[in-house]
Short mmCIF file of C-alpha atoms and ligand atoms in Angstrom, two decimals:
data_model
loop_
_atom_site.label_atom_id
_atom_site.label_comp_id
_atom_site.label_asym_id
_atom_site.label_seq_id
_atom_site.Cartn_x
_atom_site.Cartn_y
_atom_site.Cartn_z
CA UNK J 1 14.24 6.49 19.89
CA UNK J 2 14.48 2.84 20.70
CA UNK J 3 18.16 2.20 22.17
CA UNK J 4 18.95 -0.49 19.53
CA UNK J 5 18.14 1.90 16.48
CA UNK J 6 21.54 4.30 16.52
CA UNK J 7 20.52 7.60 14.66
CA UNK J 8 23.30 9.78 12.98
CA UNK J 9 21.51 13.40 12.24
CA UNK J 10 22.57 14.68 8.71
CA UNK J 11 24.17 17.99 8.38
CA UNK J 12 22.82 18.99 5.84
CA UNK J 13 18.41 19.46 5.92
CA UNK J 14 17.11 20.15 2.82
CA UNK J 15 13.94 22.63 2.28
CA UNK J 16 10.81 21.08 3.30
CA UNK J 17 8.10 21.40 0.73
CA UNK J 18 5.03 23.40 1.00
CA UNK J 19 2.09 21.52 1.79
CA UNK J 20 -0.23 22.48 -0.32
CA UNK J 21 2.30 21.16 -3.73
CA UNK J 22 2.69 17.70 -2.32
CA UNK J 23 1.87 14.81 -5.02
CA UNK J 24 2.39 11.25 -4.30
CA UNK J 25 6.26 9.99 -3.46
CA UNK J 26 8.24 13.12 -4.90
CA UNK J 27 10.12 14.36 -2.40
CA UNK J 28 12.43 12.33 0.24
CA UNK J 29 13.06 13.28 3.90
CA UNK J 30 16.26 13.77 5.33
CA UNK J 31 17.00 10.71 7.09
CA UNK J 32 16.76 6.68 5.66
CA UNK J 33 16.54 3.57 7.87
CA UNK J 34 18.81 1.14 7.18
CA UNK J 35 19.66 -2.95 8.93
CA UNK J 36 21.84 -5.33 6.68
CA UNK J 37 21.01 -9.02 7.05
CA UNK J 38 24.13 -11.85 6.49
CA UNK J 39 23.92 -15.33 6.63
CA UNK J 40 25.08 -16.53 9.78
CA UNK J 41 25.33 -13.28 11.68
CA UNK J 42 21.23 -12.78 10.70
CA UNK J 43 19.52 -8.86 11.08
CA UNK J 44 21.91 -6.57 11.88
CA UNK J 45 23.09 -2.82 12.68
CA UNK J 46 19.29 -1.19 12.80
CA UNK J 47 20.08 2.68 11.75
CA UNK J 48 18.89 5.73 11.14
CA UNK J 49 21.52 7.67 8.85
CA UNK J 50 21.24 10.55 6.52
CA UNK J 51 19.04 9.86 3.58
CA UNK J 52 21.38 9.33 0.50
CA UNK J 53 22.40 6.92 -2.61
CA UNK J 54 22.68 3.10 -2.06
CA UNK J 55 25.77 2.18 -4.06
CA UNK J 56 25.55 -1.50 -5.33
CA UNK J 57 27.66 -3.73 -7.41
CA UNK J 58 25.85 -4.31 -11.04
CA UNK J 59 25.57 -7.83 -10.22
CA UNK J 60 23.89 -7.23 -7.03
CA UNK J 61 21.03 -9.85 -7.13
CA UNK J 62 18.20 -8.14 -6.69
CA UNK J 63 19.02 -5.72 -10.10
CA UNK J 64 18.88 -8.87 -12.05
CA UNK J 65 16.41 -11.34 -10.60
CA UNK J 66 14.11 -8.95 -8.62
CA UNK J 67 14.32 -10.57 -5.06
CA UNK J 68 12.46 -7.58 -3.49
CA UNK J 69 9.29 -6.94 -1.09
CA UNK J 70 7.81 -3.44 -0.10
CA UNK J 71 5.03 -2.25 2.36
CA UNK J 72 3.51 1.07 2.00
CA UNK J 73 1.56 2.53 5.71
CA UNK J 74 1.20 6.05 6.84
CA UNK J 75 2.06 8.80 9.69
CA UNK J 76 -0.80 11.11 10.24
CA UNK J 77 -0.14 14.75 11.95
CA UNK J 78 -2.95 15.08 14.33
CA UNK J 79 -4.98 18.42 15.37
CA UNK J 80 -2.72 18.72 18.73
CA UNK J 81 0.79 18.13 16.64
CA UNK J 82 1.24 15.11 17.66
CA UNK J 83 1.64 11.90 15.23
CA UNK J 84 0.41 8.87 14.75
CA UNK J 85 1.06 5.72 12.41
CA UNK J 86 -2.02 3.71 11.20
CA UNK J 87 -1.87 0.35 11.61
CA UNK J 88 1.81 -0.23 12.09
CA UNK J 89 1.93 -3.41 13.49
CA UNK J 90 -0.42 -5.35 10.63
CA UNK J 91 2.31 -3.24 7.96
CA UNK J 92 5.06 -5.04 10.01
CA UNK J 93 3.17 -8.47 10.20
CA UNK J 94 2.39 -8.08 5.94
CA UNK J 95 6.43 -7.41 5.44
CA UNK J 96 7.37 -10.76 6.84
CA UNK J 97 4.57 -12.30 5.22
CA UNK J 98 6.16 -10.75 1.81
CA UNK J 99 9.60 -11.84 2.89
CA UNK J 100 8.71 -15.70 3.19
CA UNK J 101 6.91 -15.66 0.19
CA UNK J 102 10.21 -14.83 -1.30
CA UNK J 103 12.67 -16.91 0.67
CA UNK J 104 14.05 -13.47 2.36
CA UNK J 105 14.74 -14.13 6.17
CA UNK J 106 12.12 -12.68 8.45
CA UNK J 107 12.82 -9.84 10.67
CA UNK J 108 11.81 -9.43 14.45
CA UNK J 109 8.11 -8.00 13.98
CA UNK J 110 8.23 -5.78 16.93
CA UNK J 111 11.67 -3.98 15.59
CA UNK J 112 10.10 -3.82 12.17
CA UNK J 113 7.56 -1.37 13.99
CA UNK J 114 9.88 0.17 16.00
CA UNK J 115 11.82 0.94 12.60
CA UNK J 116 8.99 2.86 11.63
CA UNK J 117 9.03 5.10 14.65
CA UNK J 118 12.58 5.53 14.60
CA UNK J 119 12.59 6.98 10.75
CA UNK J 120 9.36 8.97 11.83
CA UNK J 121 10.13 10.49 15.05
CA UNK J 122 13.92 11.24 12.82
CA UNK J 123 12.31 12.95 10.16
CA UNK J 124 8.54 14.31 12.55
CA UNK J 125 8.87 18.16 11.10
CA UNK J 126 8.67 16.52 7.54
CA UNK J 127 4.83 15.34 8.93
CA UNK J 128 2.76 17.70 7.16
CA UNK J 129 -0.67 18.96 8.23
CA UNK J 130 -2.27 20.40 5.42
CA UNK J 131 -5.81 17.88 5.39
CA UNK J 132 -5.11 15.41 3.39
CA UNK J 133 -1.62 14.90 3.28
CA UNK J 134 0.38 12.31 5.62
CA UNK J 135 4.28 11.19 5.54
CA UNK J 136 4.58 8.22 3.06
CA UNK J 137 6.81 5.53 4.75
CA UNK J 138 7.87 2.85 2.37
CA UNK J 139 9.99 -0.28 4.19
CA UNK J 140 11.75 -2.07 1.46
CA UNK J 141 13.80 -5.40 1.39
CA UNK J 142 15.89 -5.91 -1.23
CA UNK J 143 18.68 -8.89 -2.28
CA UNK J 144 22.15 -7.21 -2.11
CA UNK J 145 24.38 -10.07 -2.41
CA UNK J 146 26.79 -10.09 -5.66
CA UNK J 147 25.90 -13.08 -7.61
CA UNK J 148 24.32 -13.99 -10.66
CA UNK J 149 23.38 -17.67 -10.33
CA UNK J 150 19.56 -17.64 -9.25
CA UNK J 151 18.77 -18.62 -5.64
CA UNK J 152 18.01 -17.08 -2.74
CA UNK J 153 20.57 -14.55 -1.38
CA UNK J 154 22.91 -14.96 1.42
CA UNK J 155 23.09 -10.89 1.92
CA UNK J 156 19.74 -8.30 2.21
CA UNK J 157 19.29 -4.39 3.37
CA UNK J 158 16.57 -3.51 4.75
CA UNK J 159 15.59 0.33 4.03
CA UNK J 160 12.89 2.38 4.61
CA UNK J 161 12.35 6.05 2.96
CA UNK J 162 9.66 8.81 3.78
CA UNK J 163 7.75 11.05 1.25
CA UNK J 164 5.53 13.88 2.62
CA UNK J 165 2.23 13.00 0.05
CA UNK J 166 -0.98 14.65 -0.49
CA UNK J 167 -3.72 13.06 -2.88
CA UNK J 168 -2.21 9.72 -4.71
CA UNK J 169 -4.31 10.19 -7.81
CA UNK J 170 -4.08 13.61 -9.65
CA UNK J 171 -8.16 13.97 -9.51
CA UNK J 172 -8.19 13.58 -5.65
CA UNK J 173 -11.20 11.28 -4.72
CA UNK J 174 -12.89 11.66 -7.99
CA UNK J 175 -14.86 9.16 -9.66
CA UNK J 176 -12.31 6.87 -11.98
CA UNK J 177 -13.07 4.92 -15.36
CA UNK J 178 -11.13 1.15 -14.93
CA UNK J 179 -10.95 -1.67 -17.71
CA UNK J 180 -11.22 -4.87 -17.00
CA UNK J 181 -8.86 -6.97 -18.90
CA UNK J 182 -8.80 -10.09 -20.06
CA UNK J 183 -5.34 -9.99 -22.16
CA UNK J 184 -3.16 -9.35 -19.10
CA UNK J 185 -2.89 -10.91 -15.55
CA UNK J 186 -1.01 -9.65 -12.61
CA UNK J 187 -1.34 -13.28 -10.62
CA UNK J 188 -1.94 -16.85 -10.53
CA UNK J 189 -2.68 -19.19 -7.86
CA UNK J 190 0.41 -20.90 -6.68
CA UNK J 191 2.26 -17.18 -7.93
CA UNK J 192 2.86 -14.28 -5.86
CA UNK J 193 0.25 -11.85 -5.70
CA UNK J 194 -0.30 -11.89 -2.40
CA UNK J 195 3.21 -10.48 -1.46
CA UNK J 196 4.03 -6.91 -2.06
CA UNK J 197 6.42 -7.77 -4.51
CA UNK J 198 8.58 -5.74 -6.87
CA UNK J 199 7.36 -8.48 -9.37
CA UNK J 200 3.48 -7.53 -9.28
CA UNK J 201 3.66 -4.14 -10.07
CA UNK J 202 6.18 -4.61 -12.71
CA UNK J 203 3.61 -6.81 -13.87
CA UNK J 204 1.07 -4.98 -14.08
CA UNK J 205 2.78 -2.00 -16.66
CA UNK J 206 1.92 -2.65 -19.61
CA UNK J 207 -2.02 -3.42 -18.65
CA UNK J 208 -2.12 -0.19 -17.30
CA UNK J 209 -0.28 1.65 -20.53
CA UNK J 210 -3.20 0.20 -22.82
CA UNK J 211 -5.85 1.13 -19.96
CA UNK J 212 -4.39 4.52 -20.14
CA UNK J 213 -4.15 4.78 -24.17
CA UNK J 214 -8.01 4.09 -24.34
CA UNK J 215 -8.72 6.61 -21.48
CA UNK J 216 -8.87 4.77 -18.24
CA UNK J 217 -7.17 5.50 -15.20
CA UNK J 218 -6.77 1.44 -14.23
CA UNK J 219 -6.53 -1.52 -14.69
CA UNK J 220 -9.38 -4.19 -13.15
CA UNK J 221 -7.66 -7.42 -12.58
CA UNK J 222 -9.50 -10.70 -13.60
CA UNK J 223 -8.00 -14.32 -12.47
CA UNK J 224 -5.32 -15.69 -14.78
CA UNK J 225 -7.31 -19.13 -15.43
CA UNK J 226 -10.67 -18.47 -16.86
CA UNK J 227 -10.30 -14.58 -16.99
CA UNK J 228 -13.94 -14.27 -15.34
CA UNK J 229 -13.18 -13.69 -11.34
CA UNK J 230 -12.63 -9.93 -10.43
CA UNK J 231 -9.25 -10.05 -8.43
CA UNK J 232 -7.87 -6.22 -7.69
CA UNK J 233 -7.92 -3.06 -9.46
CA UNK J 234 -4.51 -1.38 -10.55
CA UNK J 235 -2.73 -1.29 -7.19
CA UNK J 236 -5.40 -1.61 -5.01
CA UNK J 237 -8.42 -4.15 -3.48
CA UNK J 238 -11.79 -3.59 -5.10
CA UNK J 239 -15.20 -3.68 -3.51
CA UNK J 240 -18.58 -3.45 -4.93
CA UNK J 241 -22.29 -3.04 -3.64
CA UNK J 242 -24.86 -4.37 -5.55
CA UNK J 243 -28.32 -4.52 -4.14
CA UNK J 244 -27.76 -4.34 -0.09
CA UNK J 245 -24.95 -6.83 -0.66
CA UNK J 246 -21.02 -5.04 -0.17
CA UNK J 247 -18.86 -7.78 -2.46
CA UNK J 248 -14.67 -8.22 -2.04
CA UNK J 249 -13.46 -10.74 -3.75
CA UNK J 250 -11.47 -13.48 -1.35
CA UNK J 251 -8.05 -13.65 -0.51
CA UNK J 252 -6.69 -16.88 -0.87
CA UNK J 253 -3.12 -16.41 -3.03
CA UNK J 254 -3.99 -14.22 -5.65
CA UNK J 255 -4.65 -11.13 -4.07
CA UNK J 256 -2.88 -8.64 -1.13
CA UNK J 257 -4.29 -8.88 1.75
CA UNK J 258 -4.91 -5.08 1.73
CA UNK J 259 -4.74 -3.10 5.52
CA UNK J 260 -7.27 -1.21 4.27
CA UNK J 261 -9.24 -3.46 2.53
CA UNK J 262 -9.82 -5.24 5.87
CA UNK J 263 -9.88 -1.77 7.63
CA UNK J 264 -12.87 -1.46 5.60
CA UNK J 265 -14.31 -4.51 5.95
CA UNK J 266 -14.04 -4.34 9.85
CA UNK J 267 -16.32 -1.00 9.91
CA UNK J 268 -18.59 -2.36 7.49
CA UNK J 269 -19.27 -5.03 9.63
CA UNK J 270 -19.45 -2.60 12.87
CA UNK J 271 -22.14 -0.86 10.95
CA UNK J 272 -24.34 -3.66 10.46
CA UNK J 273 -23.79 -4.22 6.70
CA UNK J 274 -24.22 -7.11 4.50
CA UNK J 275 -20.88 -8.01 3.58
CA UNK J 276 -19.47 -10.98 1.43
CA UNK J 277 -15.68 -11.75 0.46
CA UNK J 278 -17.25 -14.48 -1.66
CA UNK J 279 -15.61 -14.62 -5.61
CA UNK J 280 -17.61 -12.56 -7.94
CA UNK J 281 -17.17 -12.87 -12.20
CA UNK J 282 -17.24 -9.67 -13.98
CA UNK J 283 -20.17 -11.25 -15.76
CA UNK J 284 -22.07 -10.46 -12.94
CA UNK J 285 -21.01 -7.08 -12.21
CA UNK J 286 -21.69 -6.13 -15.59
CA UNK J 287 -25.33 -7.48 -15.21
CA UNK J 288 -25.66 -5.90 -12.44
CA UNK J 289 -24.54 -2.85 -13.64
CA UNK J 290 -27.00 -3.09 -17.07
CA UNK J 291 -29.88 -3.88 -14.39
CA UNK J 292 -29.16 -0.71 -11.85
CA UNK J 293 -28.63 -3.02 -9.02
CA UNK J 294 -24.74 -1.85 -9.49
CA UNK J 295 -24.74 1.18 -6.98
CA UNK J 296 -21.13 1.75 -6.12
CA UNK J 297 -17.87 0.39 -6.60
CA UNK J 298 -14.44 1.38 -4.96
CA UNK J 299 -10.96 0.83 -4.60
CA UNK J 300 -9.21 0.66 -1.43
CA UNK J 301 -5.07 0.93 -0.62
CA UNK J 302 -2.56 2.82 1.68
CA UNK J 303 -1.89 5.35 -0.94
CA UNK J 304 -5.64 6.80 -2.03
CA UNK J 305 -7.51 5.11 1.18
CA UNK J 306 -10.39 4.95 -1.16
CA UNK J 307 -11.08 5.35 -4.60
CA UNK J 308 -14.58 5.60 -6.06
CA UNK J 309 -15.18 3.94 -9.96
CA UNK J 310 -17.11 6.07 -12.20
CA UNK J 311 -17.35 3.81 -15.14
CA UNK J 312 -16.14 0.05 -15.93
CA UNK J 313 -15.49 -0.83 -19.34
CA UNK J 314 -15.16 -4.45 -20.56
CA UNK J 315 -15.26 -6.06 -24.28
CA UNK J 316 -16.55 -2.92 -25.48
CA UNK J 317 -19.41 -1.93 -23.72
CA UNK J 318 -18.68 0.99 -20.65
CA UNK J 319 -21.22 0.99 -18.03
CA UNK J 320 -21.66 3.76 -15.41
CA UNK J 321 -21.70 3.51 -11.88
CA UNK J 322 -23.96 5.61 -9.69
CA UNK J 323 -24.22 8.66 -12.15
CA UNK J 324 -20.55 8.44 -12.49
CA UNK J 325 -20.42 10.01 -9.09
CA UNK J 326 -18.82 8.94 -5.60
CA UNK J 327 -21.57 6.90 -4.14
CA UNK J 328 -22.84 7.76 -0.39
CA UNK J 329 -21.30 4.44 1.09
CA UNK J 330 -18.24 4.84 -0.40
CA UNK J 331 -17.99 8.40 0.97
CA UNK J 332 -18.79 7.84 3.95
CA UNK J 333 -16.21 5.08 4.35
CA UNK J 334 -13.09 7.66 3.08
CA UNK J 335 -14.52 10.09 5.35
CA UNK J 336 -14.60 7.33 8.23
CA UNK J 337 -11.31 5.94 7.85
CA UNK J 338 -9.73 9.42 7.50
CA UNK J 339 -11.49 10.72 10.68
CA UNK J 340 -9.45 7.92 12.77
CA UNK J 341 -6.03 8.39 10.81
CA UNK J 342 -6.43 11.72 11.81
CA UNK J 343 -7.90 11.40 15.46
CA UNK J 344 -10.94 13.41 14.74
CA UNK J 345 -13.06 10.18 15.46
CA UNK J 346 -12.57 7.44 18.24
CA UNK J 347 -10.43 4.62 17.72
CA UNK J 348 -12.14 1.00 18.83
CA UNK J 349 -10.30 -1.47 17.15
CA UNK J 350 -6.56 0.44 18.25
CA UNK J 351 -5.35 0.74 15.04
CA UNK J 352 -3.34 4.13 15.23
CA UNK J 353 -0.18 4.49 17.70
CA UNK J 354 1.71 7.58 18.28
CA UNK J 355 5.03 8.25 17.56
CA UNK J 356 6.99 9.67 20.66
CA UNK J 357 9.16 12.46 19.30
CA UNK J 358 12.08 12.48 21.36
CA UNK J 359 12.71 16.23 22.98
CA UNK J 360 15.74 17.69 21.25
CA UNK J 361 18.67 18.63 23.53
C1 LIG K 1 -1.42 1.41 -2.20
O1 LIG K 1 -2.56 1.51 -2.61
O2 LIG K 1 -1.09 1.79 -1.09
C2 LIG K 1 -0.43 0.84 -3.08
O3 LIG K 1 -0.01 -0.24 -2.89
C3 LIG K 1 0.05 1.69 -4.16
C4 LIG K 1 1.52 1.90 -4.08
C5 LIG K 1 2.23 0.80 -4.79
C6 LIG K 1 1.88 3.24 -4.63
#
């Protein structure tokens, strides 16, 4: 445990979950990070405590105006027991970057990370093993001075909570039907989709309800201007390969820059592939997809890793994407990323670092 980071053990553990029931961020650990942030006395008091209710005031800012930015990364119990996060320091980097984008001071990048091993190594026997399943941790930032006049705050907490997870989507890595839609928008240029923003995903509700009602499991995201460029789909980066050519759309302020989304793109790249973060208009994909030269299409994010699209659906007409099953490049790519998270496969570009679990006295 870093020396700055005091820990206070609860008393009280509660019953671990078995492995094999975890879902996707339904059970808590026992233990919460917390640092409170004050103008003129900046970060402060990094803790680990027991994990329990935040009281606030009901006109605590960010319940009214929604001054609040999350990251989502992930501790992976390896074949020897020991753990390791995946990509901590480019979650720690992306949290800042949320931060500015909505006037929240910045935190020390290197404690952010180190607040991640604190909680972790705090809560290591919730770490579960089962394949598939990880320990959730979700850093949050929220506004908690009492005001209601809108500017930025002059009081934050920092938090961060753990949730032992197994598969984020019900199906598991199953094929998924998506609608593109071009009645909603989640971002704009000059807006905030690229921070992980409370705002975004509030956003994006009601799409989603009316994707659901007609039988899809997402939403896919097209600009907010002419409605034509593929941005994201439901919470995650998309990618596409059509011919030998693997498509992303760009970042450039609409769009998160995803960890696993350039994860992805990084071992692409390694293997040799044609790869393009160029914009591409559903117009095209749907060509493509009429002409066969559609082959696969995926979502990537923290929470699923990847996430293969059976069927796209746009102004009526549904087209299928490679038989409606999980295409060989997009398999391999789950498997790939997986096999490093979990240390069954070498690590080149360092992006996992273990957790040192402190020995108990
Ligand atoms: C992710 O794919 O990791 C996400 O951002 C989804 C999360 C909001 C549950």
């Amino acid at each position: 445990m870093p020396s700055d980071i005091s820990l206070t053990r609860t008393h009280s553990p509660k019953a671990r979950p078995d492995d094999s029931s975890l879902s996707f961020g339904k059970v808590f650990t026992d233990h919460m990070f917390l640092m409170d942030y004050e103008e003129g006395r900046g970060w402060h008091d990094p803790r680990v405590v027991p994990y329990g209710s935040l009281t606030m005031d009901p006109a605590t800012a960010v319940l009214h105006y929604g001054q609040a930015v999350f990251d989502g990364l992930k501790a992976f119990r390896q074949a020897d027991g020991s753990i390791r996060l995946f990509r901590a320091e480019r979650h720690a980097k992306r949290l800042n970057k949320s931060c500015a984008a909505l006037c929240i001071p910045e935190m020390d990048a290197d404690l952010i990370r180190r607040s991640f091993e604190a909680i972790v190594a705090a809560d290591h026997e919730w770490v579960p093993s089962a394949p598939g399943t990880s320990l959730y941790i979700r850093p949050t930032v929220v506004a908690t001075e009492v005001m209601l006049g809108v500017h930025p705050a002059h009081r934050y907490t920092y938090f961060i909570i753990c949730s032992p997870v197994g598969s984020y989507y019900k199906e598991g890595v199953k094929p998924v039907r998506i609608l593109a839609t071009d009645t909603h928008v989640r971002a704009v240029q000059g807006g905030l989709g690229e921070a992980k923003t409370a705002a975004n995903y509030a956003a994006s509700l009601s799409a989603q309800q009316e994707a659901e009602r007609a039988g899809y499991t997402q939403v896919l995201w097209l600009d907010g201007v002419e409605r034509k460029w593929i941005d994201e789909v439901g919470t995650m980066n998309i990618m596409m390969k059509i011919g030998d050519e693997v498509i992303t759309p760009p970042l450039g302020g609409t769009i998160l820059d995803g960890v696993t989304r350039n994860s992805i793109l990084t071992l692409m790249r390694d293997w040799g592939l044609k790869v393009s973060e160029r914009k591409i208009s559903i117009d095209e994909v749907m060509q493509a997809g009429r002409d066969g030269t559609l082959q696969e299409m995926w979502g990537t994010g923290t929470a699923a890793v990847v996430s293969p699209v059976g069927e796209l659906g746009y102004k009526g007409e549904t087209i299928r994407i490679g038989g409606g099953q999980t295409g060989p490049l997009t398999q391999k790519l789950y498997d790939s990323i997986v096999a490093i998270q979990y240390g069954r496969a070498p690590d080149p570009h360092g992006w996992t670092s273990e957790v040192k679990i402190p020995v108990e006295a």
